[in-house]
XYZ file of C-alpha atoms in Angstrom:
622
model
C -0.072 -0.010 -0.038
C 1.292 3.498 -0.666
C 2.256 5.787 2.164
C -0.321 8.480 2.820
C 1.385 10.371 5.712
C 3.083 13.657 4.783
C 6.742 13.739 4.590
C 8.262 15.830 7.264
C 10.370 18.934 6.278
C 13.199 20.639 8.034
C 11.746 23.684 9.542
C 15.070 25.435 9.286
C 15.105 25.561 5.573
C 13.703 28.870 4.366
C 10.542 28.798 2.217
C 9.851 31.838 -0.102
C 6.381 32.630 -1.161
C 5.907 33.627 -4.637
C 2.654 34.369 -6.551
C 3.216 32.406 -9.757
C 5.676 29.891 -11.240
C 6.291 28.779 -14.682
C 7.870 25.241 -15.014
C 8.928 23.695 -18.194
C 9.879 19.971 -18.211
C 11.824 18.641 -21.271
C 13.463 15.336 -22.253
C 13.323 12.651 -24.866
C 9.912 11.566 -25.972
C 10.435 8.448 -23.944
C 11.314 10.165 -20.693
C 7.888 10.650 -19.541
C 7.842 14.449 -19.552
C 4.203 14.531 -20.434
C 3.322 12.253 -17.497
C 5.380 14.243 -15.162
C 3.762 17.514 -16.235
C 0.251 16.011 -15.989
C 0.919 14.783 -12.440
C 2.398 18.126 -11.385
C -0.624 19.840 -12.878
C -3.048 17.507 -11.103
C -1.395 18.072 -7.754
C -1.366 21.866 -8.302
C -4.980 21.793 -9.106
C -5.690 19.729 -5.901
C -3.894 22.170 -3.680
C -6.044 25.019 -5.157
C -3.792 26.876 -7.612
C -5.192 28.375 -10.802
C -3.153 27.031 -13.717
C -2.666 26.784 -17.387
C -0.615 24.212 -19.344
C 0.998 23.806 -22.747
C 2.051 20.213 -23.691
C 4.608 20.250 -26.600
C 5.719 16.777 -28.113
C 7.018 15.605 -31.271
C 4.831 13.964 -33.836
C 7.024 10.994 -34.345
C 6.308 7.972 -32.436
C 9.941 7.622 -31.507
C 12.274 10.141 -32.930
C 16.048 9.338 -32.650
C 16.975 9.287 -29.016
C 18.925 12.361 -27.945
C 18.202 14.392 -30.881
C 16.343 17.882 -31.146
C 13.648 16.279 -33.123
C 12.879 14.039 -30.297
C 12.481 16.586 -27.494
C 9.144 16.542 -25.673
C 8.235 19.338 -23.341
C 5.382 20.349 -20.948
C 4.966 23.901 -19.671
C 2.817 24.744 -16.736
C 1.967 28.065 -15.057
C 0.482 27.639 -11.546
C -0.500 30.613 -9.441
C -2.331 32.116 -6.445
C -3.847 34.570 -8.835
C -6.038 34.087 -11.920
C -3.904 32.958 -15.016
C -4.938 32.715 -18.568
C -1.872 31.451 -20.397
C 0.878 28.938 -19.659
C 3.347 31.783 -19.322
C 5.858 33.330 -21.802
C 9.231 32.423 -20.066
C 9.803 29.510 -17.715
C 11.198 30.191 -14.250
C 12.668 26.738 -14.070
C 13.707 24.264 -16.771
C 14.218 20.590 -16.086
C 16.446 19.185 -18.851
C 16.754 15.429 -18.963
C 19.433 15.658 -21.758
C 21.574 18.054 -23.817
C 18.984 18.226 -26.615
C 16.304 19.359 -24.225
C 18.560 21.999 -22.955
C 19.462 23.191 -26.363
C 15.782 23.293 -27.524
C 14.515 25.302 -24.546
C 17.343 27.405 -22.999
C 16.489 30.487 -25.147
C 12.985 30.724 -23.507
C 14.257 30.562 -19.862
C 13.887 33.778 -17.836
C 17.261 35.370 -17.069
C 18.619 33.988 -13.775
C 16.082 31.058 -13.943
C 16.718 27.647 -12.471
C 18.121 24.683 -14.580
C 17.885 21.220 -13.247
C 19.949 19.096 -15.565
C 20.200 15.293 -15.725
C 23.963 14.919 -16.113
C 23.815 11.438 -17.578
C 21.938 12.992 -20.541
C 25.080 15.133 -21.165
C 27.524 12.436 -22.346
C 29.594 12.954 -25.572
C 27.162 11.246 -27.768
C 24.261 13.335 -26.259
C 26.212 16.611 -26.823
C 27.102 15.635 -30.414
C 23.458 14.925 -31.251
C 22.337 18.276 -29.702
C 24.998 20.134 -31.730
C 27.104 21.202 -28.678
C 30.850 21.417 -29.207
C 31.443 21.607 -25.478
C 29.351 20.700 -22.329
C 27.208 23.754 -21.422
C 27.023 22.521 -17.817
C 30.880 23.054 -17.577
C 31.935 25.711 -20.087
C 30.322 28.686 -18.276
C 27.745 29.388 -21.119
C 25.004 29.082 -18.561
C 26.392 31.556 -16.015
C 23.488 33.832 -16.321
C 21.333 30.969 -14.868
C 21.274 28.934 -11.704
C 22.369 25.503 -12.626
C 21.768 22.387 -10.642
C 23.636 19.401 -12.233
C 22.289 16.145 -10.941
C 22.779 12.632 -12.099
C 19.130 11.845 -12.001
C 19.615 8.567 -13.945
C 22.256 7.251 -11.505
C 20.282 8.359 -8.449
C 17.262 6.530 -9.644
C 19.240 3.359 -10.431
C 20.789 3.465 -6.941
C 17.393 3.867 -5.286
C 16.098 0.834 -7.133
C 19.252 -1.241 -6.456
C 17.288 -3.983 -4.851
C 14.309 -3.868 -7.121
C 13.575 -6.824 -9.368
C 12.984 -4.633 -12.357
C 15.537 -4.674 -15.236
C 17.972 -1.796 -15.617
C 15.892 -0.631 -18.628
C 12.752 -0.583 -16.451
C 14.573 1.133 -13.570
C 15.702 3.815 -15.919
C 12.127 4.620 -17.005
C 11.412 5.625 -13.395
C 13.754 8.715 -13.451
C 10.884 10.965 -14.218
C 9.428 10.327 -10.960
C 12.662 11.222 -9.218
C 12.474 14.603 -10.996
C 8.801 14.904 -9.988
C 9.519 14.225 -6.340
C 12.262 16.816 -6.338
C 9.945 19.326 -7.862
C 7.334 18.451 -5.117
C 9.847 19.298 -2.501
C 11.070 22.536 -4.301
C 7.452 23.802 -4.560
C 6.028 22.371 -1.314
C 3.584 20.068 -2.981
C 2.173 16.940 -1.332
C 2.913 13.430 -2.742
C -0.350 11.878 -1.964
C -2.204 12.530 -5.265
C 0.555 11.130 -7.311
C 0.984 8.127 -4.993
C -2.634 7.221 -5.513
C -2.391 7.702 -9.239
C 0.690 5.365 -9.407
C -0.888 2.756 -7.330
C -4.094 2.624 -9.636
C -2.319 3.168 -13.028
C 0.235 0.283 -12.456
C -1.938 -2.000 -10.235
C -1.340 -4.985 -12.452
C 2.461 -4.658 -11.958
C 3.223 -4.464 -8.193
C 6.997 -4.176 -8.786
C 6.587 -1.110 -10.917
C 4.119 0.505 -8.337
C 6.791 -0.098 -5.804
C 9.630 1.159 -7.734
C 7.880 4.437 -8.832
C 6.654 5.085 -5.299
C 10.148 4.566 -3.996
C 11.690 6.815 -6.576
C 9.117 9.630 -6.194
C 10.012 9.654 -2.251
C 13.687 9.555 -3.035
C 13.511 12.673 -5.277
C 11.517 14.395 -2.566
C 14.180 13.318 0.095
C 16.909 14.293 -2.077
C 15.560 17.890 -2.140
C 15.264 17.878 1.662
C 18.623 16.479 2.430
C 20.813 18.093 -0.249
C 22.519 21.444 0.287
C 22.352 22.490 -3.397
C 19.020 24.155 -2.945
C 19.156 27.049 -0.551
C 15.509 27.572 -0.379
C 12.038 26.130 -1.506
C 8.960 27.996 -2.782
C 5.273 28.152 -1.903
C 2.378 29.163 -4.187
C -0.703 29.606 -1.998
C -4.277 28.776 -3.161
C -5.869 30.988 -5.771
C -9.061 32.955 -4.864
C -11.312 31.372 -7.257
C -15.115 31.739 -7.451
C -16.904 29.397 -5.063
C -18.032 26.035 -6.333
C -16.852 22.664 -7.224
C -14.008 22.476 -9.842
C -12.677 19.690 -12.155
C -9.498 19.713 -13.961
C -10.083 19.490 -17.721
C -8.323 19.407 -20.968
C -10.106 20.957 -23.971
C -10.689 17.476 -25.489
C -12.062 16.101 -22.311
C -14.322 19.063 -21.893
C -15.386 18.591 -25.559
C -16.443 15.128 -24.694
C -18.433 16.101 -21.692
C -20.102 18.888 -23.559
C -21.215 16.460 -26.272
C -22.636 14.152 -23.744
C -24.514 16.995 -21.923
C -25.839 18.460 -25.257
C -27.357 15.135 -26.078
C -29.167 15.051 -22.897
C -30.430 18.545 -23.384
C -31.753 17.416 -26.792
C -33.338 14.414 -25.340
C -31.528 11.953 -27.638
C -28.762 9.406 -27.448
C -25.279 10.596 -28.655
C -23.319 8.893 -31.458
C -19.839 9.728 -32.183
C -18.031 8.373 -35.353
C -14.456 9.121 -35.620
C -11.077 8.040 -37.267
C -7.991 8.494 -35.076
C -5.897 11.527 -35.867
C -3.663 13.781 -33.807
C -4.683 15.998 -31.882
C -8.469 14.962 -32.086
C -8.113 11.277 -31.183
C -8.538 11.917 -27.404
C -12.193 12.944 -27.924
C -12.983 9.489 -29.035
C -10.984 8.033 -26.050
C -12.894 10.185 -23.670
C -16.371 9.357 -24.969
C -15.642 5.724 -24.939
C -15.860 6.040 -21.066
C -19.378 7.492 -21.088
C -21.342 4.678 -22.742
C -23.523 4.517 -19.515
C -24.931 7.856 -20.575
C -26.376 6.424 -23.838
C -23.240 7.240 -25.812
C -22.198 5.084 -28.788
C -18.661 5.621 -30.134
C -17.506 4.069 -33.431
C -13.858 3.881 -34.729
C -14.282 3.901 -38.514
C -11.819 2.514 -40.999
C -11.369 6.043 -42.400
C -12.538 9.586 -42.303
C -15.253 9.284 -44.941
C -16.830 6.311 -43.050
C -16.569 8.084 -39.775
C -18.534 11.184 -41.124
C -21.070 9.027 -43.073
C -21.751 6.935 -40.001
C -22.503 9.949 -38.088
C -24.863 11.282 -40.761
C -26.625 7.991 -40.773
C -27.042 8.216 -37.073
C -28.257 11.738 -37.387
C -30.812 10.513 -40.010
C -32.077 8.083 -37.492
C -32.790 10.718 -34.915
C -29.578 10.682 -32.721
C -27.439 13.715 -32.007
C -24.387 12.808 -33.958
C -20.917 14.153 -34.003
C -17.542 13.447 -35.633
C -14.075 14.870 -35.142
C -10.734 15.192 -37.018
C -7.973 17.469 -37.919
C -7.005 19.358 -41.180
C -6.417 16.552 -43.680
C -9.295 14.527 -42.201
C -11.626 17.425 -42.687
C -10.565 17.540 -46.189
C -11.799 13.825 -46.708
C -15.102 14.615 -44.864
C -15.868 17.480 -47.292
C -17.950 15.737 -49.670
C -20.120 14.102 -46.904
C -20.533 17.445 -45.186
C -22.210 18.832 -48.413
C -24.577 15.826 -48.144
C -25.456 16.754 -44.483
C -26.141 20.337 -45.559
C -28.390 19.435 -48.470
C -30.107 16.661 -46.482
C -30.534 19.152 -43.683
C -29.412 16.987 -40.928
C -28.080 18.037 -37.520
C -24.331 17.187 -37.080
C -21.530 18.422 -35.080
C -18.085 18.324 -36.791
C -15.054 19.137 -34.583
C -11.899 20.224 -36.383
C -8.921 20.242 -34.023
C -6.666 22.347 -36.060
C -2.912 21.737 -36.436
C -0.073 23.331 -38.210
C 0.469 23.320 -42.090
C -0.943 21.574 -45.042
C -0.897 17.808 -45.549
C 0.417 16.162 -42.309
C 2.266 19.494 -41.537
C 3.267 19.712 -38.008
C 0.605 17.476 -36.432
C 1.269 18.210 -32.818
C 1.682 21.888 -33.119
C -1.300 24.402 -32.895
C -2.510 26.725 -35.729
C -5.734 28.429 -36.694
C -5.245 27.904 -40.439
C -8.559 26.072 -41.349
C -10.898 28.963 -40.905
C -11.242 29.595 -44.723
C -11.459 25.806 -45.164
C -14.369 25.806 -42.746
C -15.996 28.740 -44.507
C -15.513 27.757 -48.191
C -13.973 24.286 -48.362
C -17.063 22.483 -49.873
C -18.484 22.586 -53.443
C -21.726 24.091 -54.598
C -22.094 27.149 -52.235
C -22.592 25.106 -49.026
C -22.792 27.405 -45.882
C -22.216 26.074 -42.509
C -22.271 27.587 -38.958
C -18.799 27.892 -37.475
C -17.926 28.168 -33.753
C -14.559 28.405 -31.962
C -13.920 27.659 -28.231
C -11.601 30.208 -26.475
C -10.268 27.973 -23.646
C -10.178 24.289 -22.603
C -13.238 24.715 -20.298
C -15.112 26.685 -23.032
C -15.167 23.753 -25.240
C -18.016 22.358 -22.994
C -20.150 25.318 -23.668
C -19.402 25.589 -27.370
C -20.486 21.907 -27.816
C -23.776 22.831 -26.306
C -24.161 25.887 -28.472
C -23.103 23.881 -31.473
C -25.863 21.213 -30.613
C -28.489 24.018 -30.073
C -27.794 25.433 -33.679
C -27.679 22.084 -35.308
C -31.055 20.798 -34.053
C -32.786 24.115 -34.047
C -31.828 24.865 -37.765
C -31.313 21.313 -38.954
C -27.786 21.897 -40.130
C -24.138 20.620 -39.607
C -22.173 22.888 -37.557
C -18.249 23.133 -37.564
C -16.341 23.612 -34.509
C -12.671 25.038 -34.819
C -10.735 23.842 -31.800
C -7.032 23.604 -32.050
C -3.985 21.751 -30.652
C -3.393 24.347 -27.967
C -6.994 24.487 -26.684
C -7.432 20.678 -27.099
C -4.230 19.623 -25.033
C -3.893 22.367 -22.555
C -5.673 22.229 -19.321
C -7.322 24.391 -16.534
C -9.656 24.285 -13.579
C -13.365 24.171 -14.600
C -16.121 25.322 -12.388
C -18.859 22.698 -12.706
C -22.060 24.167 -14.098
C -25.511 23.687 -12.665
C -26.772 21.182 -15.270
C -30.331 21.572 -14.157
C -30.111 25.270 -15.127
C -29.082 24.596 -18.768
C -31.899 25.209 -21.174
C -33.275 22.177 -23.099
C -33.310 22.372 -26.892
C -36.601 22.670 -28.837
C -36.362 19.651 -31.021
C -39.104 19.179 -33.804
C -39.619 15.417 -34.097
C -43.256 15.053 -35.468
C -45.046 11.822 -34.449
C -47.089 11.709 -37.624
C -50.327 12.570 -35.690
C -50.035 16.302 -35.655
C -50.487 17.004 -39.298
C -46.828 18.266 -39.832
C -45.294 17.213 -43.175
C -41.649 16.189 -43.314
C -40.765 19.492 -45.092
C -42.870 21.917 -43.141
C -40.144 24.362 -42.550
C -40.102 26.516 -39.411
C -40.238 30.146 -40.913
C -38.125 31.509 -38.018
C -35.343 28.969 -37.989
C -35.775 27.706 -41.650
C -35.254 24.154 -40.113
C -37.316 21.232 -41.447
C -38.737 18.755 -38.955
C -36.390 15.979 -37.731
C -38.409 13.126 -39.177
C -37.330 9.832 -37.691
C -37.562 6.847 -40.023
C -40.575 4.581 -39.198
C -42.710 7.539 -38.097
C -46.288 6.580 -39.336
C -47.282 8.408 -42.393
C -44.039 10.321 -42.813
C -42.285 8.246 -45.362
C -39.880 10.531 -47.361
C -36.912 10.482 -49.752
C -33.484 11.880 -48.660
C -30.188 12.197 -50.362
C -27.800 14.569 -52.085
C -30.033 15.598 -55.012
C -31.572 18.899 -54.924
C -35.094 18.973 -53.451
C -38.302 20.929 -53.993
C -38.476 23.813 -51.479
C -41.898 22.960 -50.332
C -42.310 19.152 -50.806
C -38.716 17.792 -50.340
C -39.158 15.705 -53.445
C -36.218 15.611 -55.979
C -36.402 18.608 -58.279
C -34.356 19.865 -61.242
C -36.411 22.960 -61.692
C -34.075 25.905 -62.259
C -36.055 28.413 -60.289
C -36.530 25.927 -57.431
C -32.685 25.253 -57.287
C -32.057 29.055 -56.953
C -34.675 29.236 -54.189
C -33.049 26.449 -52.359
C -29.688 28.046 -52.588
C -31.038 31.267 -51.210
C -32.853 29.312 -48.555
C -29.496 27.805 -47.373
C -27.866 31.225 -47.304
C -30.965 32.609 -45.446
C -30.660 29.857 -42.862
C -27.278 31.557 -41.773
C -29.111 34.805 -41.331
C -31.690 32.911 -39.204
C -28.874 31.401 -37.128
C -27.442 34.947 -36.728
C -30.678 36.019 -35.074
C -29.737 33.780 -32.048
C -26.085 34.863 -31.876
C -25.348 37.240 -28.967
C -24.087 40.602 -29.712
C -20.214 40.947 -29.533
C -19.248 42.322 -26.094
C -16.299 44.657 -25.628
C -13.995 44.783 -22.530
C -12.449 48.049 -22.056
C -13.214 51.546 -23.492
C -16.397 51.751 -25.527
C -14.405 53.618 -28.435
C -10.899 54.874 -28.964
C -7.550 54.157 -30.484
C -7.462 50.356 -30.513
C -9.798 47.217 -30.333
C -8.171 43.935 -30.327
C -10.328 41.132 -31.847
C -9.349 37.491 -31.359
C -10.796 34.044 -31.884
C -10.171 30.569 -30.621
C -7.116 29.988 -28.470
C -5.747 33.458 -28.613
C -8.305 34.492 -25.917
C -5.867 33.894 -22.883
C -3.044 35.844 -24.468
C -5.131 38.832 -25.440
C -6.791 39.017 -22.028
C -3.520 38.941 -20.304
C -2.178 41.575 -22.708
C -5.158 43.940 -21.885
C -4.572 43.364 -18.072
C -0.730 44.008 -18.410
C -1.198 47.185 -20.436
C -3.806 48.376 -18.029
C -1.192 48.114 -15.222
C 1.003 50.301 -17.341
C -1.805 52.957 -17.754
C -2.541 51.890 -21.297
C -6.241 51.189 -21.924
C -7.203 49.064 -25.056
C -10.489 47.491 -25.893
C -10.690 43.620 -26.570
C -13.365 41.289 -27.912
C -13.405 37.743 -28.655
C -15.364 35.908 -31.441
C -17.102 32.618 -30.608
C -19.367 32.684 -33.625
C -17.377 33.051 -36.794
C -20.262 32.156 -39.205
C -22.523 33.896 -38.966
C -20.843 36.785 -37.121
C -22.425 38.802 -34.514
C -24.884 41.286 -36.047
C -23.477 44.117 -34.192
C -19.841 43.489 -35.293
C -19.747 46.227 -37.991
C -21.046 48.902 -35.746
C -18.482 47.881 -32.929
C -15.356 48.091 -35.308
C -16.398 51.648 -36.577
C -15.931 52.926 -32.931
C -12.178 52.365 -33.020
C -9.444 53.917 -35.075
C -7.600 50.639 -35.462
C -8.904 47.022 -35.109
C -5.954 44.664 -34.582
C -6.570 40.951 -35.226
C -3.915 38.577 -33.911
C -4.411 34.994 -35.207
C -2.244 31.900 -35.723
C -2.377 31.931 -39.451
C -1.456 34.396 -42.292
C -4.531 36.675 -41.794
C -7.676 34.675 -42.528
C -10.210 36.354 -40.242
C -8.582 39.600 -41.246
C -9.516 38.816 -44.889
C -13.005 38.003 -43.968
C -13.684 41.095 -41.938
C -12.050 43.384 -44.567
C -14.413 41.964 -47.169
C -17.523 42.630 -44.979
C -17.041 45.666 -42.870
C -15.603 49.188 -43.165
C -12.837 49.818 -40.603
C -8.957 50.142 -40.250
C -8.099 46.604 -39.776
C -4.538 45.509 -38.976
C -3.335 42.009 -39.052
C -0.956 40.389 -36.517
C -0.243 36.818 -38.072
C 1.872 34.259 -36.424
C 2.590 30.980 -38.295
C 5.205 29.085 -36.147
C 3.145 26.174 -34.551
C 3.271 28.157 -31.302
C 0.686 30.281 -29.389
C 1.220 33.907 -29.032
C 3.420 35.049 -26.177
C 1.876 37.814 -24.174
C 4.970 40.054 -24.619
C 4.449 39.798 -28.435
C 0.809 41.085 -28.180
C 1.795 43.825 -25.665
C 4.556 45.175 -28.039
C 2.335 45.188 -31.089
C -0.551 46.897 -29.168
C 1.687 49.531 -27.883
C 3.237 50.275 -31.213
C -0.161 50.889 -32.611
C -1.178 53.145 -29.790
C 2.011 55.210 -30.240
C 1.479 55.452 -33.937
C -2.000 56.585 -33.382
C -1.010 59.307 -31.063
């Protein structure tokens, strides 16, 4: 059984209180950095910190060990104050080898702490990382506080009597580093002990080894003299209520389940595995007791077509993918539009065309979502701003889908999907139910009696008495739903599909502005730029510079007051992780002085970048 009592600390060792800390863990993709970061995050959540994370890992299943291509990283900001980003510059870098140091050292804050695993700095490791000399010995790191530890050897010595093989013992070194970090930041071990015991329950020797190494790392911090102090970050003052730690993908899954309950239907999710969307399928497979059916299809086309079939059968249906997978679904999405079936399509965007950089975030599929179908095929588009917001966006997507009988595209991205934050659990009983029109055949409603306010047709479930009808991709008569090649009817149907977007717009809330109601600068963002833009505004306010910000959740149709809002500001700045796609759309639709701020590096914006750009515009304006 794991120990559950707290480990005593030397009261003579000083503890410094700090409001916020940014940690980055880096090592080979097999060093367990994602697991270590996730456990530190879970423990920080358990002790009441606000937090934001940024996992960063290679796409290759196993890149060559010790190379820059194989470096896996995990960044976490935890704080006693509200935080909205994982932080610009780490305060502490844990580098398990030379490549991990090389790939991350330029981001470390000046004077920051480096904990380096010296066994990862042998001559072969240095050569693979491109070092001509050992940076731990040549003085090149003199502007930082370097702590060189042979974590691998310390782990092996701790497990000298373990029956595990040397290779298995080596895999435990991430828990030594985690235990040391727990000591350095005054974190309890119990949460991770419980996780280890459950996770490796089938392998008692591995449980015992990981627990022993975790404690050894903690004790090393307590006993060694190399750390003159440790740090404490107190609980954050969050709104009262019950919180849960979520990633964007896990919140997406819970949002879909809740949306189906609100619509009064089961949930079907058909998907084909693709990074970084696959986790949604994994998460939903745990919710079958909520009338959820999951289906891993043989390809993307089968995945979306299975969801369309489920929707035709009267079930709230969804599918998810990423850029190249959405390409493959495009023809079937046209079918869903013409057939007027509710469907939620989640695109977890990633960087670049083709397979691009599949583990790096980007917002480059906005124009694909807007125009990437043949035959003038409009579709509502939403984008979540934060991991927790994915829950609410799924409910909004379902509301639009079943109210207007249309597929809805949700543009998540790799940053939102994989990062995490505390989530205040909503009052589920207070969430509004959806008005679903499913005629029973006895109330005189025909299968194409369109609601004039929403332009949605009834959701006719096959087998409904007296409501047999044809469905498919061929154009239909506006009034009867029968197949029609009449030229005027085709034009009327095209206009109806466009007018349906206007009907959706009637339910889109006005865009809210935070900051001055008019003035020099309005910064408009969408998707995962929300945290950076919000932090930018707060940082500028502390400098006495007031700028307005707004964030778009509805990208098609846009809020009806957007044109009026942008005219109130001399400059409208649009930061986005693409080459200016929202900028192009807004310039085409509204009058205003728009300025783009594109970033296409497979990385989120840093707050300092946003601050500098906003300040430059304010100075130019004045």
